[in-house]
XYZ file of N, CA and C in Angstrom:
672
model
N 0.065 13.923 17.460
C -1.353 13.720 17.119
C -1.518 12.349 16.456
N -2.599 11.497 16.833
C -2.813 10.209 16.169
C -3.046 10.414 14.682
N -2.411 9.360 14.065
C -2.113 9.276 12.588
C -3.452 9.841 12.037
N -4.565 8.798 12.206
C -5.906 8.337 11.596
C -6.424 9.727 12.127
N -6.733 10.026 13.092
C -6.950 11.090 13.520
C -7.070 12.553 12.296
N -5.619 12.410 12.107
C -5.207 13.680 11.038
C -5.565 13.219 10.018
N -5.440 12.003 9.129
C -6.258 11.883 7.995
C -7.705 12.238 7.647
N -8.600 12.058 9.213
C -9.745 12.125 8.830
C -9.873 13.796 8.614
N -9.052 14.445 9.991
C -9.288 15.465 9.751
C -9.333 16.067 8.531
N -7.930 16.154 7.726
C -7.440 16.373 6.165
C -8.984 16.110 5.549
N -9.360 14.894 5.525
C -10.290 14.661 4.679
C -11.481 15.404 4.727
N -12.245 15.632 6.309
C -13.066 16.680 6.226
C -12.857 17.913 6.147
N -11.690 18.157 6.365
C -11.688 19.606 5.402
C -11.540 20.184 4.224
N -11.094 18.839 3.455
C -11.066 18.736 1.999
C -12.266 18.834 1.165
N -13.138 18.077 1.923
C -14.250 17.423 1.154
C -15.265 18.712 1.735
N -15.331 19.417 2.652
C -16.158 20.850 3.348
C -15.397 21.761 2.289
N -14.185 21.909 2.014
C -14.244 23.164 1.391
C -14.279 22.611 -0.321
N -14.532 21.442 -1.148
C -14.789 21.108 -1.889
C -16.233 21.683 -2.564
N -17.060 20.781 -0.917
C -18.594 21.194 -1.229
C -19.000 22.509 -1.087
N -18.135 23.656 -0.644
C -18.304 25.029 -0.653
C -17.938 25.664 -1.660
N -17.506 24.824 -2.630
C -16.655 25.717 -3.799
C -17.562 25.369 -4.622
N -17.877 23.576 -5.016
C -18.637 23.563 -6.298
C -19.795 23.072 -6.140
N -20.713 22.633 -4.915
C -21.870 22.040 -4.996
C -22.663 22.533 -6.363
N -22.760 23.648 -6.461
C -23.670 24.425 -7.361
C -23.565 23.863 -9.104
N -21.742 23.995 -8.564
C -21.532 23.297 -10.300
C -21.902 21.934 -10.966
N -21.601 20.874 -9.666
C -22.025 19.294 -9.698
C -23.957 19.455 -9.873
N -24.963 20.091 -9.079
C -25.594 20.052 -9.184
C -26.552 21.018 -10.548
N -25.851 21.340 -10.626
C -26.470 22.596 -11.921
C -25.914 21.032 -13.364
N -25.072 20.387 -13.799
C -23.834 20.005 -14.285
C -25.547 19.094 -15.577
N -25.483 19.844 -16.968
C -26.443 19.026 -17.466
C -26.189 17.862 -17.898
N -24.935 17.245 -17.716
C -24.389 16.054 -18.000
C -24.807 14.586 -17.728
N -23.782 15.054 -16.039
C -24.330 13.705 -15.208
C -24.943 14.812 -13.774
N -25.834 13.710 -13.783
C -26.999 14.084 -12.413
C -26.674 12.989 -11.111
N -26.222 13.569 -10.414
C -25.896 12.392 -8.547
C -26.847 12.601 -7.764
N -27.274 11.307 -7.677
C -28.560 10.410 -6.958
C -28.159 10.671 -5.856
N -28.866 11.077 -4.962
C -28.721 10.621 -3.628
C -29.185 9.683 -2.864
N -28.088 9.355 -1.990
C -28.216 7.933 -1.427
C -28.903 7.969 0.353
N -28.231 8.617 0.854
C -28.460 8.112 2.618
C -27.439 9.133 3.695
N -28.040 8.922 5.025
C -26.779 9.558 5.782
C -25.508 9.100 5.721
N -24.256 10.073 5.554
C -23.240 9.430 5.578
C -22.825 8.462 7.065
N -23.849 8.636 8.099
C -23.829 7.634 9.237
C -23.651 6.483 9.541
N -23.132 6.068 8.925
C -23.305 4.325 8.475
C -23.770 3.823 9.850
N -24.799 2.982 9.252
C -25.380 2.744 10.439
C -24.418 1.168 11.293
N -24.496 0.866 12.361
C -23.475 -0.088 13.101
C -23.960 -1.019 12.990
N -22.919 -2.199 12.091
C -23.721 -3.737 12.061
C -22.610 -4.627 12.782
N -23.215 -5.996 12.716
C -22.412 -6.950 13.728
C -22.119 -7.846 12.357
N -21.786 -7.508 11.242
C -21.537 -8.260 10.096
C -19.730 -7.848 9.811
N -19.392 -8.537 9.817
C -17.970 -8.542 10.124
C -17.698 -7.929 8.603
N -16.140 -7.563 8.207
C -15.581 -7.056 6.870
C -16.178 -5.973 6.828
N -15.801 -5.601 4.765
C -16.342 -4.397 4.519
C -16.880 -4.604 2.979
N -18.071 -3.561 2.764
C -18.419 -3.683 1.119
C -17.388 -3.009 0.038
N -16.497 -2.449 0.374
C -15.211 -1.836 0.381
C -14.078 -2.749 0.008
N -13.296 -2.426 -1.305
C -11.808 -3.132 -1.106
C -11.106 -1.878 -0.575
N -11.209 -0.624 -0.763
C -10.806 0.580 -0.368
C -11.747 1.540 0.082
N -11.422 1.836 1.941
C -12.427 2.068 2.302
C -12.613 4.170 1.828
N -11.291 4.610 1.489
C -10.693 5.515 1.624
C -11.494 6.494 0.157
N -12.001 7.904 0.550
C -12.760 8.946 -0.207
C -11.342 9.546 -0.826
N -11.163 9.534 -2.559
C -10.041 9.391 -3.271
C -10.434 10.613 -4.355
N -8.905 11.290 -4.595
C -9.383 12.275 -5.863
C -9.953 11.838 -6.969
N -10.843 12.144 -7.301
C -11.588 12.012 -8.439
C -11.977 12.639 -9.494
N -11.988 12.463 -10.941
C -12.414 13.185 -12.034
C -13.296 12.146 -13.526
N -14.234 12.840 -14.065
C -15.059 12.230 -14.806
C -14.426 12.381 -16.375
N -14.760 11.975 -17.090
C -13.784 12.253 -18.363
C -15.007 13.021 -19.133
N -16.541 12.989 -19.124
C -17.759 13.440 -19.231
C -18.094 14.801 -18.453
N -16.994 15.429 -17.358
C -17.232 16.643 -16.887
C -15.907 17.468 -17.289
N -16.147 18.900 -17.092
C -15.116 19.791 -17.005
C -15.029 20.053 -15.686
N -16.077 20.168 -14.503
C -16.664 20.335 -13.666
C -15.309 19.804 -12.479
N -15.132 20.199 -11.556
C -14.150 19.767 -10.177
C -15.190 18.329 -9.579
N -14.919 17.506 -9.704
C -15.156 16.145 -8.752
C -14.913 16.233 -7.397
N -15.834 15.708 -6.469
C -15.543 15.246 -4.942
C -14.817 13.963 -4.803
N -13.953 13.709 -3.578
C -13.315 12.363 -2.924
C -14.462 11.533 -3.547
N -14.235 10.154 -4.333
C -15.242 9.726 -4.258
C -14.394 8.235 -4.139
N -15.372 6.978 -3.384
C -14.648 5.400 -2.984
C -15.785 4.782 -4.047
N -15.035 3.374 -4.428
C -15.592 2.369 -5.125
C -16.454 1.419 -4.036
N -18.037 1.496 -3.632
C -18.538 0.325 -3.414
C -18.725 -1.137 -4.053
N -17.912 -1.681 -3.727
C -17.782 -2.954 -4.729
C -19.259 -4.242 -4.369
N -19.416 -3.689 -3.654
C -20.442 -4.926 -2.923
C -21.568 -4.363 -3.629
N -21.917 -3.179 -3.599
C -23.224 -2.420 -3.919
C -23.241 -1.791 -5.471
N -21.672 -2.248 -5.932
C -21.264 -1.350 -7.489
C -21.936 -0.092 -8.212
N -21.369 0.592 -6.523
C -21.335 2.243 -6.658
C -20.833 3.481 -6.432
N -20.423 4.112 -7.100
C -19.251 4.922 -6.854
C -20.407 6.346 -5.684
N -18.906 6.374 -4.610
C -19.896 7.169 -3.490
C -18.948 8.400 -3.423
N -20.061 9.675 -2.806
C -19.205 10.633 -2.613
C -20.205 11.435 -1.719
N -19.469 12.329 -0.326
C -20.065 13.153 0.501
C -20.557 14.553 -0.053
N -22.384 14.849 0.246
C -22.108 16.319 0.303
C -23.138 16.472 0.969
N -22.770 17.774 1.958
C -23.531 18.490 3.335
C -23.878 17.560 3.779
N -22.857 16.263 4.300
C -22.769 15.332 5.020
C -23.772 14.519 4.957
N -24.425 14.109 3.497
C -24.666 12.921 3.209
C -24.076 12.173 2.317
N -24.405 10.381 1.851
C -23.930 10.028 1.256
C -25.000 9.916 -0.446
N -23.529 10.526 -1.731
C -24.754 10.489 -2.478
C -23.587 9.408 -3.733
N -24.582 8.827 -5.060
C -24.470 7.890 -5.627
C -24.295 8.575 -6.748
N -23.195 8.450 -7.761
C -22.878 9.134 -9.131
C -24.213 8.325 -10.016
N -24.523 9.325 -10.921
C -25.277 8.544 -11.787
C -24.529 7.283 -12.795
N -25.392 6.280 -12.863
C -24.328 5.494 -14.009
C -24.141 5.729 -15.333
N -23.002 6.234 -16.048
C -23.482 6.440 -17.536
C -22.309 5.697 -17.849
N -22.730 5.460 -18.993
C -21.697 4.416 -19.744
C -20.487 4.804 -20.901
N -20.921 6.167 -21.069
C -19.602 6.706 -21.881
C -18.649 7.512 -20.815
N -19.027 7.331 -19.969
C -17.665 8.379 -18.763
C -16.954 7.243 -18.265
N -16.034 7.646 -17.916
C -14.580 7.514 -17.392
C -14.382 7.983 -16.066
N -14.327 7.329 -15.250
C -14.718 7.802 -13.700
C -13.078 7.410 -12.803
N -11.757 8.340 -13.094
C -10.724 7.998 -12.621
C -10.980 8.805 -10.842
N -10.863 7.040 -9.877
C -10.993 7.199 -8.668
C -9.183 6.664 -7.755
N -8.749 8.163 -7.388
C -6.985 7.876 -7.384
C -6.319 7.356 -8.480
N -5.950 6.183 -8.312
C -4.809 5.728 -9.443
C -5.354 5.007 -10.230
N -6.759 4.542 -10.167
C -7.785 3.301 -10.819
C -8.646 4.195 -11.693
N -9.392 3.619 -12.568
C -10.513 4.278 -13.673
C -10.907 3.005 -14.268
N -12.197 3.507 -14.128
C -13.847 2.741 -14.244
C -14.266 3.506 -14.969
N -15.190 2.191 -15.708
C -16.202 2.345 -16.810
C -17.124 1.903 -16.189
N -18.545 2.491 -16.568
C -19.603 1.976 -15.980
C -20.621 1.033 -17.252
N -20.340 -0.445 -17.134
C -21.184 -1.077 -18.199
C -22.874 -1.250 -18.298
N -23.844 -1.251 -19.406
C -24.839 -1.670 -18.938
C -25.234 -3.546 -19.309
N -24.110 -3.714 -20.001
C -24.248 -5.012 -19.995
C -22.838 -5.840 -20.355
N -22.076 -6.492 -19.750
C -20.923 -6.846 -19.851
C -20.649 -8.419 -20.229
N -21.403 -9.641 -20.077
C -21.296 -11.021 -20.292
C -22.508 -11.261 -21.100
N -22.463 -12.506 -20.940
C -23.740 -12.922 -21.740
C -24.973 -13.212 -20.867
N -24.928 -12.852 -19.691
C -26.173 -12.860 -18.451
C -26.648 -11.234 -18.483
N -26.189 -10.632 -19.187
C -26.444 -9.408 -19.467
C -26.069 -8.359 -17.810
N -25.374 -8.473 -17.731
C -25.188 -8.377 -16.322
C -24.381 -6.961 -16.080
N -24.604 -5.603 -15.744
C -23.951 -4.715 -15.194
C -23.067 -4.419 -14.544
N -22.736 -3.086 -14.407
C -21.598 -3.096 -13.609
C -20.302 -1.862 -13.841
N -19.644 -1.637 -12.986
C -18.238 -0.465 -13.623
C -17.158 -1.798 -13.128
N -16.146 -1.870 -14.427
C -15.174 -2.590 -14.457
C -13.679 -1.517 -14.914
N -12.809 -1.852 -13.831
C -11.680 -1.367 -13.889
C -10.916 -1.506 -14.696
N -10.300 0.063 -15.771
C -9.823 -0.314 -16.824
C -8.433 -0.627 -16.443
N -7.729 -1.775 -16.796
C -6.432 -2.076 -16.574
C -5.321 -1.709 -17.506
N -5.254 -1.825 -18.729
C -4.170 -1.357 -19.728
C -3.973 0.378 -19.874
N -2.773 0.565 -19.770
C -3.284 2.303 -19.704
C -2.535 2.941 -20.760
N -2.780 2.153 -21.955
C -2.392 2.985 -23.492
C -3.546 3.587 -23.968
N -3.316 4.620 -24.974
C -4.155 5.451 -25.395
C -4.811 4.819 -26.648
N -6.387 5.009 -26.379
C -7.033 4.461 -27.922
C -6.590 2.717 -27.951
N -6.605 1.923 -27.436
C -6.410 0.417 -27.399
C -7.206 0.098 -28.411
N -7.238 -1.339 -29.133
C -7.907 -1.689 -29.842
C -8.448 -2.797 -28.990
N -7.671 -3.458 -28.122
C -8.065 -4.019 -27.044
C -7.951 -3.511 -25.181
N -9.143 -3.774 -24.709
C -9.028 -2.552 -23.436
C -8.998 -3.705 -22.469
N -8.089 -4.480 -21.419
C -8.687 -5.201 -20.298
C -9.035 -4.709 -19.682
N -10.093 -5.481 -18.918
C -11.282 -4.813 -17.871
C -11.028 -6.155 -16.326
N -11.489 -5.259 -15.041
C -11.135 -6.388 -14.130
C -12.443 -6.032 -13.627
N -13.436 -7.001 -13.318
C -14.363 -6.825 -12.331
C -14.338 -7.357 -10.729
N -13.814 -6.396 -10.148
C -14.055 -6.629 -8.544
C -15.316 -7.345 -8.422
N -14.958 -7.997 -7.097
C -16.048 -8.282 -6.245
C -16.237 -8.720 -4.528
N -17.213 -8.040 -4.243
C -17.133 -8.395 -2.944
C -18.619 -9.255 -2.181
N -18.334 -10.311 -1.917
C -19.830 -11.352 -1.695
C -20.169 -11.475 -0.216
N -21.664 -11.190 -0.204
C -21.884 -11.258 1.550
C -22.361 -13.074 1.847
N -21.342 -13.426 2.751
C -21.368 -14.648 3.273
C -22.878 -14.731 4.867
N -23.423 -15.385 4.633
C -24.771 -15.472 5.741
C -24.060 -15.677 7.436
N -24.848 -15.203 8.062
C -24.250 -16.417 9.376
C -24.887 -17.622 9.229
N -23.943 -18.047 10.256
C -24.039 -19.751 9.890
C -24.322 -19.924 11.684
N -25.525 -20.700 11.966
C -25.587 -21.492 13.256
C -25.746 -22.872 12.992
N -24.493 -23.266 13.411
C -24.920 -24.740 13.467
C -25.862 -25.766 14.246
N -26.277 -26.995 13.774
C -27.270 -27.892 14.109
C -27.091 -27.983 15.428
N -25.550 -28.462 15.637
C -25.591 -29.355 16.346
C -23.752 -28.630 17.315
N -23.735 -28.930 18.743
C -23.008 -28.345 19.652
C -21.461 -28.437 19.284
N -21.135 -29.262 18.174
C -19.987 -29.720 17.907
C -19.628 -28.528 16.136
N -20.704 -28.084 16.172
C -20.599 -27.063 14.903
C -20.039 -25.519 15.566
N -19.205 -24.569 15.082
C -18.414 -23.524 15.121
C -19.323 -22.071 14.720
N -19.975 -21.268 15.555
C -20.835 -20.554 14.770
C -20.071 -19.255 14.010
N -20.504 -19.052 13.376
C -20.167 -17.842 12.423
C -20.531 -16.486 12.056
N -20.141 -15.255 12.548
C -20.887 -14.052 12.174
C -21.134 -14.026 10.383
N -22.468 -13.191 9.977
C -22.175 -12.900 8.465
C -21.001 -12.014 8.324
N -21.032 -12.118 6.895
C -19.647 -11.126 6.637
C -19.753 -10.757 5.208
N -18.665 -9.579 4.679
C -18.196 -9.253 3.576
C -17.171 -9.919 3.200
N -17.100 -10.729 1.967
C -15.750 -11.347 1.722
C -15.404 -11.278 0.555
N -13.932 -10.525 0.347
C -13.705 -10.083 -1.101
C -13.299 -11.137 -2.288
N -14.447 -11.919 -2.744
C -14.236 -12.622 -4.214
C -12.912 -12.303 -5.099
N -13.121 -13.392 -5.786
C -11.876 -13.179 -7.009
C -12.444 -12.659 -8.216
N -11.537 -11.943 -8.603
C -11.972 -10.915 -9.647
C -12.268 -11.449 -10.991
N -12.881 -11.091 -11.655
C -12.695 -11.543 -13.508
C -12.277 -10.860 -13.935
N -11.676 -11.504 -15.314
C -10.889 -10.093 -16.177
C -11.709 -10.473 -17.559
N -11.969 -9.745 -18.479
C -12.538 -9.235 -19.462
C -11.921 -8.813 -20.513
N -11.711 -8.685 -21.754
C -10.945 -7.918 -22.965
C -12.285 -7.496 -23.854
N -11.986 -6.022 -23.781
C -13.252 -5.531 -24.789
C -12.711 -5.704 -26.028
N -13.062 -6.638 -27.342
C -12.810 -6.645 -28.633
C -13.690 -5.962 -29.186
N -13.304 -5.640 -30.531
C -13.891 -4.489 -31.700
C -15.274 -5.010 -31.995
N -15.871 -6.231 -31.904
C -17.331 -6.263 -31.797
C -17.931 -6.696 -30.318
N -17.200 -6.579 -29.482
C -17.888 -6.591 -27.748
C -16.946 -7.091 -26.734
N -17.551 -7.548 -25.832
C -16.390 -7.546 -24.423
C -17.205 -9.346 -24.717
N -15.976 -9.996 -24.134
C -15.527 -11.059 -23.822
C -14.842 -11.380 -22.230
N -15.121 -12.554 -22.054
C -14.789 -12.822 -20.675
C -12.945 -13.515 -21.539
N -11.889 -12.790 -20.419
C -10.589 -13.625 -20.354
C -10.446 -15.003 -20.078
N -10.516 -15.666 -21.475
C -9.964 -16.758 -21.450
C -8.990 -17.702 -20.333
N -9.016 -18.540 -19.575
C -8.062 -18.934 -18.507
C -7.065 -20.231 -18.976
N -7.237 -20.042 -20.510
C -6.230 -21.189 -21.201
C -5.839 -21.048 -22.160
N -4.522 -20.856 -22.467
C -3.842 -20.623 -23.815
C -4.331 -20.706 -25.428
N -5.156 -22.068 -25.311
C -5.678 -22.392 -26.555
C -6.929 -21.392 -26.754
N -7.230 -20.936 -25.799
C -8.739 -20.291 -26.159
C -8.638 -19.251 -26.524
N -7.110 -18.215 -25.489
C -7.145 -16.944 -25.944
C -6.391 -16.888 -27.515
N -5.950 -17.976 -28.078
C -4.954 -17.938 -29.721
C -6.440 -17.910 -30.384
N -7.866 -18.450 -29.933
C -8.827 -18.612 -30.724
C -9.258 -17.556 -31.076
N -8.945 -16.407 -30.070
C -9.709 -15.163 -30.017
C -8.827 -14.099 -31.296
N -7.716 -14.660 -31.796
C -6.907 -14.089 -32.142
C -5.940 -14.696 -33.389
N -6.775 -15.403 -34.587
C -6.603 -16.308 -35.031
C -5.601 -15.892 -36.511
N -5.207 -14.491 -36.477
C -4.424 -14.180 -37.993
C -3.254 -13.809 -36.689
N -3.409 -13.884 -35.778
C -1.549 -13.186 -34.640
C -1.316 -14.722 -33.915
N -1.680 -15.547 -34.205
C -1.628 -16.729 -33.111
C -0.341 -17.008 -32.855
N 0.561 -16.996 -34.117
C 2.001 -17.911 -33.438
C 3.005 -16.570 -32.675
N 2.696 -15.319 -33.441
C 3.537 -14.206 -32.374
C 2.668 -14.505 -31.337
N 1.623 -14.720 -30.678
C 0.741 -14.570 -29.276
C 1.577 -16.033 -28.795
N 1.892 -16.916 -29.483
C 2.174 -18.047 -28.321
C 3.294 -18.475 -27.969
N 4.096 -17.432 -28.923
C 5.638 -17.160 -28.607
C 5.674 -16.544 -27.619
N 5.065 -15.102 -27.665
C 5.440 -14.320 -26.730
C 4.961 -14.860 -25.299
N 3.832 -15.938 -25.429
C 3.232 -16.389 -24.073
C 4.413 -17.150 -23.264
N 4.980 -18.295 -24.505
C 6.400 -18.969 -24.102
C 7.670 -18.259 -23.514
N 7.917 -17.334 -24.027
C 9.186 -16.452 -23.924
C 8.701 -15.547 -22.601
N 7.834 -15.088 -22.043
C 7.931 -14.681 -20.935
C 6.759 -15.796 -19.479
N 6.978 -16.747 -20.321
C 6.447 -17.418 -18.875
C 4.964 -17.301 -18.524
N 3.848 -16.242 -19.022
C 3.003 -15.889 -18.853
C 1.502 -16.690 -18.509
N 1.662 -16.240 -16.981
C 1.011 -17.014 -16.217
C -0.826 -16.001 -16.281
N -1.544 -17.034 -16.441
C -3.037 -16.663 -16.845
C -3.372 -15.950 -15.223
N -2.799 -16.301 -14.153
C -3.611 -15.917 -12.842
C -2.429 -15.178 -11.940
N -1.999 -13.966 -13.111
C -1.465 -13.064 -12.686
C -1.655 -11.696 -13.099
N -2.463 -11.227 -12.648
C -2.566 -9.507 -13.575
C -1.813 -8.968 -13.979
N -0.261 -8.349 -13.613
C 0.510 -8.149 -13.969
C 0.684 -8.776 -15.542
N 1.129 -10.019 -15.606
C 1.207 -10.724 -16.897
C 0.161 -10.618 -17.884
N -1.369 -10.672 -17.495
C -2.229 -10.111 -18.146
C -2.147 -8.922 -18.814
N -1.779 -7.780 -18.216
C -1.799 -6.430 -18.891
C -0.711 -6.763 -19.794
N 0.629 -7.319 -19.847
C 1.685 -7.229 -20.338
C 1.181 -7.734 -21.643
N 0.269 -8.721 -21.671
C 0.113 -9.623 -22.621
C -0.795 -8.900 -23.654
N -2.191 -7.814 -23.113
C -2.379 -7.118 -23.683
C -2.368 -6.298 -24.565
N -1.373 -5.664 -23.535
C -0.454 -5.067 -24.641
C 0.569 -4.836 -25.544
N 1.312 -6.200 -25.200
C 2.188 -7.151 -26.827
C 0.363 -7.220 -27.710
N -0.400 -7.874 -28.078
C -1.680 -7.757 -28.367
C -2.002 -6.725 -29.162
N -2.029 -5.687 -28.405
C -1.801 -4.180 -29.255
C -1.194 -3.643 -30.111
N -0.342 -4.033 -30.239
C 0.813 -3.983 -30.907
C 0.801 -4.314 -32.273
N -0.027 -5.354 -32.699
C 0.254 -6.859 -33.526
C -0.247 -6.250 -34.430
């Protein structure tokens, strides 16, 4: 039997006997309330990519419910967490004190994260308990236009989805901050730990445009 085939299958029968067990509970649930969005039909475009870094409907649980969660995927383009029921597509409400672990990832949903006041669920990256500092990564995915050129010697272009580079974020004890991308700035942020922070930056090499090294750095950070 084709691979994809059996996944999907798995999946609709997961997600059918999901919505047969708890619709009642998600919808009764005085907590959080899910918006509904549209047919799960997606309708067929000639726009190349996806609004998707993962296109895939993932176990899910709220840290704000007791309640059983549906498969639910991260829309990164549209920054909204989606999930099927009686085969439509519907939209979690946004609240900002839940904890929305989708597979191996968990999101917070912000209502204002920079200084453009700007929204959003950002992926929590450090995974110690109670942090005093939490990194946050904000995906992104940007729709590029088509392009027709002027003139016969120009290359035309379908629009598309194209997955941006991410920001990273550190929530400190009076607000979230955008991650510094230079040594001197992040010792500023951190001005009674500076010479353990720029040791430890020295002693392991710690490269600013590597996540990996980011979390690590974090959480030496934590520590202090």
């Amino acid at each position: 039997m084709n691979t994809k085939f059996l996944v999907l299958l798995v999946f609709i029968f997961s997600n059918s006997l999901w919505s047969q067990n708890n619709t009642f509970a998600i919808q009764n649930s005085n907590f959080l309330v899910f918006i509904s969005a549209n047919s799960f039909d997606e309708p067929k475009s000639n726009i190349q990519g996806s609004q998707y870094i993962n296109k895939d409907f993932l176990p899910s649980s709220f840290s704000c419910l007791s309640e059983k969660t549906p498969p639910i995927r991260y829309n990164v383009f549209k920054d909204e967490m989606e999930f099927i029921l009686d085969s439509k597509l519907y939209y979690a409400k946004k609240v900002d004190s839940c904890i929305i672990a989708v597979g191996n990832n968990s999101y917070r949903y912000f209502d204002s994260y920079d200084k453009e006041n700007k929204s959003g669920y950002m992926m929590i990256l450090n995974k110690m308990n109670n942090p005093k500092y939490t990194l946050y990564k904000k995906e992104k995915v940007k729709f590029v236009p088509e392009y027709i050129p002027n003139s016969t010697y120009g290359k035309e272009k379908p629009a598309s989805y194209v997955i941006d580079k991410s920001k990273y974020y550190i929530q400190m004890p009076d607000g979230m901050t955008e991650f510094p991308m230079k040594k001197s700035e992040l010792l500023k942020l951190f001005p009674n730990h500076k010479e353990s922070i720029e040791s430890f930056i020295n002693d392991k090499k710690t490269s600013f445009s590597q996540e990996s090294k980011l979390i690590e750095l974090i959480d030496f950070i934590n520590t202090l």
